[in-house]
């Protein structure tokens, strides 16, 4: 069974731009969660989608948004990028009530 | 709010030494507890989990016991190997037995280096 895949693996953007990251969950998984990992703040939960509905949301500004498609694939979008948005963005999938399986992450650098 | 506190790293051990990484949590209700491991350049891998008090999770020689009375979930391994060098994260999720587990709360991580 293929694992969680994230694209792209690396991104470089400049301040003020917007970016879209993609996550394909494990086949059959209906839940996708997104996390931001930085050296200073560690791992922080962004949001979770289950069956195309946002089920949980972390404490991030409205510039961070996401969505989930009918095939459970998910995208997250960050608008008006700031330097502090540079981070490793991790996606995790699950059946919705059990352990989460993480992808390799997308490394975003904002210049 | 819910939170997780774990041993601040880095932790450096010699091969075959005993490992303990402490993890304590603050949570309402009955959270599930997890240990994840992150190798350089990779995402997180689930190492072990426990979903109720007194449960012991174990995998690859690592083990941790869910202690509700001390709100702890310490990670232990009797004899570490160089290949165990990685960053270890303790995490909790609210809800069990079908509750939502989409929101994991992580500790800051503990970097372990094992020398030959």
PDB file of C-alpha atoms in Angstrom:
ATOM      1  CA  UNK A   1       0.000   0.000   0.000  1.00  0.00           C
ATOM      2  CA  UNK A   2       1.445   3.364  -0.965  1.00  0.00           C
ATOM      3  CA  UNK A   3       2.126   5.783   1.841  1.00  0.00           C
ATOM      4  CA  UNK A   4       1.173   9.409   2.197  1.00  0.00           C
ATOM      5  CA  UNK A   5       2.632  11.515  -0.588  1.00  0.00           C
ATOM      6  CA  UNK A   6       3.194  15.249  -0.569  1.00  0.00           C
ATOM      7  CA  UNK A   7       4.038  17.517  -3.439  1.00  0.00           C
ATOM      8  CA  UNK A   8       6.139  19.413  -4.008  1.00  0.00           C
ATOM      9  CA  UNK A   9       8.892  18.355  -1.621  1.00  0.00           C
ATOM     10  CA  UNK A  10      10.621  21.739  -1.735  1.00  0.00           C
ATOM     11  CA  UNK A  11       9.384  25.230  -2.500  1.00  0.00           C
ATOM     12  CA  UNK A  12      10.959  28.639  -2.508  1.00  0.00           C
ATOM     13  CA  UNK A  13       8.683  31.679  -2.534  1.00  0.00           C
ATOM     14  CA  UNK A  14       9.001  35.367  -1.804  1.00  0.00           C
ATOM     15  CA  UNK A  15       7.088  37.420   0.722  1.00  0.00           C
ATOM     16  CA  UNK A  16       3.594  38.361  -0.374  1.00  0.00           C
ATOM     17  CA  UNK A  17       3.170  35.408  -2.716  1.00  0.00           C
ATOM     18  CA  UNK A  18       0.777  32.580  -2.136  1.00  0.00           C
ATOM     19  CA  UNK A  19       1.445  28.839  -2.204  1.00  0.00           C
ATOM     20  CA  UNK A  20      -0.542  25.637  -2.513  1.00  0.00           C
ATOM     21  CA  UNK A  21       0.671  22.335  -1.108  1.00  0.00           C
ATOM     22  CA  UNK A  22      -0.833  18.972  -1.956  1.00  0.00           C
ATOM     23  CA  UNK A  23      -1.280  15.778   0.022  1.00  0.00           C
ATOM     24  CA  UNK A  24      -2.462  12.373  -1.182  1.00  0.00           C
ATOM     25  CA  UNK A  25      -3.505  10.126   1.713  1.00  0.00           C
ATOM     26  CA  UNK A  26      -3.203   6.395   2.011  1.00  0.00           C
ATOM     27  CA  UNK A  27      -5.893   4.669  -0.015  1.00  0.00           C
ATOM     28  CA  UNK A  28      -9.061   4.300   2.044  1.00  0.00           C
ATOM     29  CA  UNK A  29      -8.140   6.997   4.553  1.00  0.00           C
ATOM     30  CA  UNK A  30     -10.756   9.718   4.904  1.00  0.00           C
ATOM     31  CA  UNK A  31      -8.993  12.038   7.323  1.00  0.00           C
ATOM     32  CA  UNK A  32      -6.152  14.367   6.416  1.00  0.00           C
ATOM     33  CA  UNK A  33      -4.435  16.584   8.972  1.00  0.00           C
ATOM     34  CA  UNK A  34      -1.860  19.286   8.370  1.00  0.00           C
ATOM     35  CA  UNK A  35       0.938  20.357  10.688  1.00  0.00           C
ATOM     36  CA  UNK A  36       3.593  23.047  10.606  1.00  0.00           C
ATOM     37  CA  UNK A  37       7.049  22.204  11.961  1.00  0.00           C
ATOM     38  CA  UNK A  38       9.546  24.954  12.817  1.00  0.00           C
ATOM     39  CA  UNK A  39      12.652  24.948  15.035  1.00  0.00           C
ATOM     40  CA  UNK A  40      11.140  27.552  17.326  1.00  0.00           C
ATOM     41  CA  UNK A  41       7.543  26.421  17.699  1.00  0.00           C
ATOM     42  CA  UNK A  42       7.931  22.722  17.043  1.00  0.00           C
ATOM     43  CA  UNK A  43       5.020  20.802  15.563  1.00  0.00           C
ATOM     44  CA  UNK A  44       1.747  22.679  15.485  1.00  0.00           C
ATOM     45  CA  UNK A  45      -1.610  21.483  14.238  1.00  0.00           C
ATOM     46  CA  UNK A  46      -3.135  23.492  11.398  1.00  0.00           C
ATOM     47  CA  UNK A  47      -6.376  21.741  10.517  1.00  0.00           C
ATOM     48  CA  UNK A  48      -8.007  18.405   9.819  1.00  0.00           C
ATOM     49  CA  UNK A  49     -10.386  17.422   7.062  1.00  0.00           C
ATOM     50  CA  UNK A  50     -12.653  14.418   7.185  1.00  0.00           C
ATOM     51  CA  UNK A  51     -14.892  13.505   4.258  1.00  0.00           C
ATOM     52  CA  UNK A  52     -14.403  16.936   2.681  1.00  0.00           C
ATOM     53  CA  UNK A  53     -15.363  18.813   5.866  1.00  0.00           C
ATOM     54  CA  UNK A  54     -13.033  20.677   8.176  1.00  0.00           C
ATOM     55  CA  UNK A  55     -13.389  18.857  11.466  1.00  0.00           C
ATOM     56  CA  UNK A  56     -10.714  20.537  13.585  1.00  0.00           C
ATOM     57  CA  UNK A  57      -8.780  23.753  13.312  1.00  0.00           C
ATOM     58  CA  UNK A  58      -5.660  24.967  15.053  1.00  0.00           C
ATOM     59  CA  UNK A  59      -4.729  28.465  16.065  1.00  0.00           C
ATOM     60  CA  UNK A  60      -3.415  29.892  12.809  1.00  0.00           C
ATOM     61  CA  UNK A  61      -4.419  33.066  10.986  1.00  0.00           C
ATOM     62  CA  UNK A  62      -6.926  33.022   8.167  1.00  0.00           C
ATOM     63  CA  UNK A  63      -4.100  33.176   5.614  1.00  0.00           C
ATOM     64  CA  UNK A  64      -3.840  29.431   6.119  1.00  0.00           C
ATOM     65  CA  UNK A  65      -6.650  27.503   4.525  1.00  0.00           C
ATOM     66  CA  UNK A  66      -7.290  24.054   3.211  1.00  0.00           C
ATOM     67  CA  UNK A  67      -9.714  21.830   1.450  1.00  0.00           C
ATOM     68  CA  UNK A  68     -10.323  18.181   0.767  1.00  0.00           C
ATOM     69  CA  UNK A  69     -11.610  16.623  -2.409  1.00  0.00           C
ATOM     70  CA  UNK A  70     -13.976  13.717  -2.876  1.00  0.00           C
ATOM     71  CA  UNK A  71     -11.036  11.345  -3.401  1.00  0.00           C
ATOM     72  CA  UNK A  72      -9.668  12.460   0.022  1.00  0.00           C
ATOM     73  CA  UNK A  73      -6.732  14.301  -1.488  1.00  0.00           C
ATOM     74  CA  UNK A  74      -6.128  17.564   0.326  1.00  0.00           C
ATOM     75  CA  UNK A  75      -4.542  20.890  -0.411  1.00  0.00           C
ATOM     76  CA  UNK A  76      -3.490  23.657   1.889  1.00  0.00           C
ATOM     77  CA  UNK A  77      -3.017  27.229   0.796  1.00  0.00           C
ATOM     78  CA  UNK A  78      -1.065  30.018   2.401  1.00  0.00           C
ATOM     79  CA  UNK A  79      -1.725  33.505   1.089  1.00  0.00           C
ATOM     80  CA  UNK A  80       0.393  36.626   1.523  1.00  0.00           C
ATOM     81  CA  UNK A  81       3.435  34.678   2.637  1.00  0.00           C
ATOM     82  CA  UNK A  82       5.557  35.979   5.506  1.00  0.00           C
ATOM     83  CA  UNK A  83       9.134  35.082   6.401  1.00  0.00           C
ATOM     84  CA  UNK A  84       7.826  33.273   9.466  1.00  0.00           C
ATOM     85  CA  UNK A  85       5.887  30.856   7.299  1.00  0.00           C
ATOM     86  CA  UNK A  86       9.136  29.127   6.360  1.00  0.00           C
ATOM     87  CA  UNK A  87       8.695  25.642   7.744  1.00  0.00           C
ATOM     88  CA  UNK A  88       8.275  21.967   7.044  1.00  0.00           C
ATOM     89  CA  UNK A  89       4.600  21.299   6.363  1.00  0.00           C
ATOM     90  CA  UNK A  90       3.546  17.779   7.210  1.00  0.00           C
ATOM     91  CA  UNK A  91       0.422  16.011   6.144  1.00  0.00           C
ATOM     92  CA  UNK A  92      -0.966  12.967   7.942  1.00  0.00           C
ATOM     93  CA  UNK A  93      -3.778  10.635   7.004  1.00  0.00           C
ATOM     94  CA  UNK A  94      -5.881   8.239   9.000  1.00  0.00           C
ATOM     95  CA  UNK A  95      -9.131   6.351   8.889  1.00  0.00           C
ATOM     96  CA  UNK A  96     -10.494   9.157  11.047  1.00  0.00           C
ATOM     97  CA  UNK A  97     -10.375   7.585  14.475  1.00  0.00           C
ATOM     98  CA  UNK A  98      -7.025   5.855  14.668  1.00  0.00           C
ATOM     99  CA  UNK A  99      -3.315   6.502  14.333  1.00  0.00           C
ATOM    100  CA  UNK A 100      -2.040   9.021  11.838  1.00  0.00           C
ATOM    101  CA  UNK A 101       0.465   8.217   9.116  1.00  0.00           C
ATOM    102  CA  UNK A 102       2.708  11.059   8.055  1.00  0.00           C
ATOM    103  CA  UNK A 103       4.086  12.029   4.687  1.00  0.00           C
ATOM    104  CA  UNK A 104       7.665  13.219   4.113  1.00  0.00           C
ATOM    105  CA  UNK A 105       6.653  16.876   4.220  1.00  0.00           C
ATOM    106  CA  UNK A 106       7.020  19.933   2.013  1.00  0.00           C
ATOM    107  CA  UNK A 107       9.887  22.243   2.903  1.00  0.00           C
ATOM    108  CA  UNK A 108       8.746  25.838   2.254  1.00  0.00           C
ATOM    109  CA  UNK A 109      11.290  28.635   2.258  1.00  0.00           C
ATOM    110  CA  UNK A 110      10.042  32.218   2.122  1.00  0.00           C
ATOM    111  CA  UNK A 111      12.601  34.823   1.041  1.00  0.00           C
TER     112      UNK A 111
ATOM    113  CA  UNK B   1      -5.351  23.742  27.307  1.00  0.00           C
ATOM    114  CA  UNK B   2      -3.815  20.383  26.585  1.00  0.00           C
ATOM    115  CA  UNK B   3      -0.040  20.203  26.458  1.00  0.00           C
ATOM    116  CA  UNK B   4       2.905  17.814  26.365  1.00  0.00           C
ATOM    117  CA  UNK B   5       6.298  18.304  28.014  1.00  0.00           C
ATOM    118  CA  UNK B   6       9.246  16.043  27.290  1.00  0.00           C
ATOM    119  CA  UNK B   7      12.944  15.774  28.062  1.00  0.00           C
ATOM    120  CA  UNK B   8      14.849  18.605  26.489  1.00  0.00           C
ATOM    121  CA  UNK B   9      17.632  17.386  24.269  1.00  0.00           C
ATOM    122  CA  UNK B  10      19.976  16.682  22.928  1.00  0.00           C
ATOM    123  CA  UNK B  11      20.574  13.344  24.583  1.00  0.00           C
ATOM    124  CA  UNK B  12      23.819  11.546  23.770  1.00  0.00           C
ATOM    125  CA  UNK B  13      24.346   7.900  24.717  1.00  0.00           C
ATOM    126  CA  UNK B  14      26.812   5.169  23.983  1.00  0.00           C
ATOM    127  CA  UNK B  15      25.648   2.093  22.112  1.00  0.00           C
ATOM    128  CA  UNK B  16      23.927  -0.478  24.381  1.00  0.00           C
ATOM    129  CA  UNK B  17      23.122   2.158  27.025  1.00  0.00           C
ATOM    130  CA  UNK B  18      19.681   2.408  28.626  1.00  0.00           C
ATOM    131  CA  UNK B  19      17.408   5.114  27.289  1.00  0.00           C
ATOM    132  CA  UNK B  20      14.710   7.072  29.067  1.00  0.00           C
ATOM    133  CA  UNK B  21      12.956  10.067  27.557  1.00  0.00           C
ATOM    134  CA  UNK B  22      10.453  11.600  29.919  1.00  0.00           C
ATOM    135  CA  UNK B  23       7.035  12.746  28.788  1.00  0.00           C
ATOM    136  CA  UNK B  24       4.308  14.290  30.916  1.00  0.00           C
ATOM    137  CA  UNK B  25       1.020  15.661  29.718  1.00  0.00           C
ATOM    138  CA  UNK B  26      -1.841  17.922  30.702  1.00  0.00           C
ATOM    139  CA  UNK B  27      -5.215  16.998  29.296  1.00  0.00           C
ATOM    140  CA  UNK B  28      -8.878  16.910  30.077  1.00  0.00           C
ATOM    141  CA  UNK B  29     -10.706  13.693  29.546  1.00  0.00           C
ATOM    142  CA  UNK B  30      -8.990  10.541  28.398  1.00  0.00           C
ATOM    143  CA  UNK B  31      -6.404  11.233  25.712  1.00  0.00           C
ATOM    144  CA  UNK B  32      -4.546   8.674  23.648  1.00  0.00           C
ATOM    145  CA  UNK B  33      -0.762   8.914  23.885  1.00  0.00           C
ATOM    146  CA  UNK B  34       1.841   8.363  21.195  1.00  0.00           C
ATOM    147  CA  UNK B  35       5.554   8.342  20.547  1.00  0.00           C
ATOM    148  CA  UNK B  36       6.668   9.326  17.061  1.00  0.00           C
ATOM    149  CA  UNK B  37      10.191   9.218  15.649  1.00  0.00           C
ATOM    150  CA  UNK B  38      11.632  11.448  12.935  1.00  0.00           C
ATOM    151  CA  UNK B  39      14.780  10.501  11.056  1.00  0.00           C
ATOM    152  CA  UNK B  40      16.753  13.223   9.247  1.00  0.00           C
ATOM    153  CA  UNK B  41      14.959  14.507   6.169  1.00  0.00           C
ATOM    154  CA  UNK B  42      11.888  12.393   6.753  1.00  0.00           C
ATOM    155  CA  UNK B  43       8.377  12.717   8.115  1.00  0.00           C
ATOM    156  CA  UNK B  44       7.201  11.239  11.390  1.00  0.00           C
ATOM    157  CA  UNK B  45       6.774   7.530  11.989  1.00  0.00           C
ATOM    158  CA  UNK B  46       4.568   6.150  14.715  1.00  0.00           C
ATOM    159  CA  UNK B  47       6.744   4.251  17.177  1.00  0.00           C
ATOM    160  CA  UNK B  48       4.138   3.145  19.711  1.00  0.00           C
ATOM    161  CA  UNK B  49       0.846   4.164  21.246  1.00  0.00           C
ATOM    162  CA  UNK B  50      -1.443   3.632  24.244  1.00  0.00           C
ATOM    163  CA  UNK B  51      -5.111   4.473  24.352  1.00  0.00           C
ATOM    164  CA  UNK B  52      -6.030   4.012  28.021  1.00  0.00           C
ATOM    165  CA  UNK B  53      -4.511   4.100  31.481  1.00  0.00           C
ATOM    166  CA  UNK B  54      -2.045   1.302  32.303  1.00  0.00           C
ATOM    167  CA  UNK B  55      -1.711   0.309  28.647  1.00  0.00           C
ATOM    168  CA  UNK B  56       1.843  -0.435  27.594  1.00  0.00           C
ATOM    169  CA  UNK B  57       2.858   0.333  24.043  1.00  0.00           C
ATOM    170  CA  UNK B  58       5.904  -1.421  22.618  1.00  0.00           C
ATOM    171  CA  UNK B  59       7.747  -1.645  19.311  1.00  0.00           C
ATOM    172  CA  UNK B  60      11.317  -2.362  18.166  1.00  0.00           C
ATOM    173  CA  UNK B  61      12.513  -2.715  21.773  1.00  0.00           C
ATOM    174  CA  UNK B  62      10.974   0.597  22.843  1.00  0.00           C
ATOM    175  CA  UNK B  63       8.185   0.700  25.375  1.00  0.00           C
ATOM    176  CA  UNK B  64       6.082   3.227  27.274  1.00  0.00           C
ATOM    177  CA  UNK B  65       3.317   2.858  29.852  1.00  0.00           C
ATOM    178  CA  UNK B  66       0.316   5.199  30.111  1.00  0.00           C
ATOM    179  CA  UNK B  67       0.323   6.372  33.747  1.00  0.00           C
ATOM    180  CA  UNK B  68      -2.774   8.394  34.500  1.00  0.00           C
ATOM    181  CA  UNK B  69      -1.869   8.943  38.158  1.00  0.00           C
ATOM    182  CA  UNK B  70       1.381  10.689  37.211  1.00  0.00           C
ATOM    183  CA  UNK B  71       0.143  11.922  33.783  1.00  0.00           C
ATOM    184  CA  UNK B  72       3.237  10.406  32.191  1.00  0.00           C
ATOM    185  CA  UNK B  73       4.230   8.305  29.188  1.00  0.00           C
ATOM    186  CA  UNK B  74       7.995   7.864  29.454  1.00  0.00           C
ATOM    187  CA  UNK B  75       9.828   6.168  26.578  1.00  0.00           C
ATOM    188  CA  UNK B  76      12.387   3.482  27.451  1.00  0.00           C
ATOM    189  CA  UNK B  77      14.709   1.138  25.645  1.00  0.00           C
ATOM    190  CA  UNK B  78      17.068  -1.266  27.335  1.00  0.00           C
ATOM    191  CA  UNK B  79      19.913  -1.140  24.821  1.00  0.00           C
ATOM    192  CA  UNK B  80      20.109   1.582  22.189  1.00  0.00           C
ATOM    193  CA  UNK B  81      21.802   1.220  18.815  1.00  0.00           C
ATOM    194  CA  UNK B  82      23.423   3.775  16.537  1.00  0.00           C
ATOM    195  CA  UNK B  83      20.435   3.350  14.208  1.00  0.00           C
ATOM    196  CA  UNK B  84      18.149   4.714  16.957  1.00  0.00           C
ATOM    197  CA  UNK B  85      19.641   8.177  16.480  1.00  0.00           C
ATOM    198  CA  UNK B  86      16.693  10.404  15.601  1.00  0.00           C
ATOM    199  CA  UNK B  87      14.300  12.950  17.082  1.00  0.00           C
ATOM    200  CA  UNK B  88      11.558  11.523  19.294  1.00  0.00           C
ATOM    201  CA  UNK B  89       8.223  13.238  19.842  1.00  0.00           C
ATOM    202  CA  UNK B  90       5.651  12.516  22.506  1.00  0.00           C
ATOM    203  CA  UNK B  91       2.092  13.406  21.490  1.00  0.00           C
ATOM    204  CA  UNK B  92      -1.461  13.198  22.692  1.00  0.00           C
ATOM    205  CA  UNK B  93      -4.814  13.306  21.008  1.00  0.00           C
ATOM    206  CA  UNK B  94      -8.131  14.030  22.558  1.00  0.00           C
ATOM    207  CA  UNK B  95     -10.841  11.450  22.416  1.00  0.00           C
ATOM    208  CA  UNK B  96     -10.539   7.725  22.261  1.00  0.00           C
ATOM    209  CA  UNK B  97     -12.634   4.788  21.228  1.00  0.00           C
ATOM    210  CA  UNK B  98     -13.774   6.509  18.128  1.00  0.00           C
ATOM    211  CA  UNK B  99     -13.275  10.103  19.119  1.00  0.00           C
ATOM    212  CA  UNK B 100     -11.576  12.481  16.784  1.00  0.00           C
ATOM    213  CA  UNK B 101      -7.841  12.016  16.684  1.00  0.00           C
ATOM    214  CA  UNK B 102      -7.134  14.467  13.935  1.00  0.00           C
ATOM    215  CA  UNK B 103      -5.540  16.939  16.278  1.00  0.00           C
ATOM    216  CA  UNK B 104      -2.259  15.715  17.726  1.00  0.00           C
ATOM    217  CA  UNK B 105      -0.522  17.870  20.329  1.00  0.00           C
ATOM    218  CA  UNK B 106       3.229  17.335  20.312  1.00  0.00           C
ATOM    219  CA  UNK B 107       6.053  17.889  22.737  1.00  0.00           C
ATOM    220  CA  UNK B 108       9.077  19.851  21.528  1.00  0.00           C
ATOM    221  CA  UNK B 109      10.998  16.742  20.566  1.00  0.00           C
ATOM    222  CA  UNK B 110      14.145  15.123  21.964  1.00  0.00           C
ATOM    223  CA  UNK B 111      17.129  14.615  19.713  1.00  0.00           C
ATOM    224  CA  UNK B 112      18.904  11.359  20.495  1.00  0.00           C
ATOM    225  CA  UNK B 113      22.438  10.647  19.305  1.00  0.00           C
ATOM    226  CA  UNK B 114      23.912   7.212  19.898  1.00  0.00           C
ATOM    227  CA  UNK B 115      27.692   6.856  19.618  1.00  0.00           C
ATOM    228  CA  UNK B 116      29.359   3.564  18.676  1.00  0.00           C
TER     229      UNK B 116
END
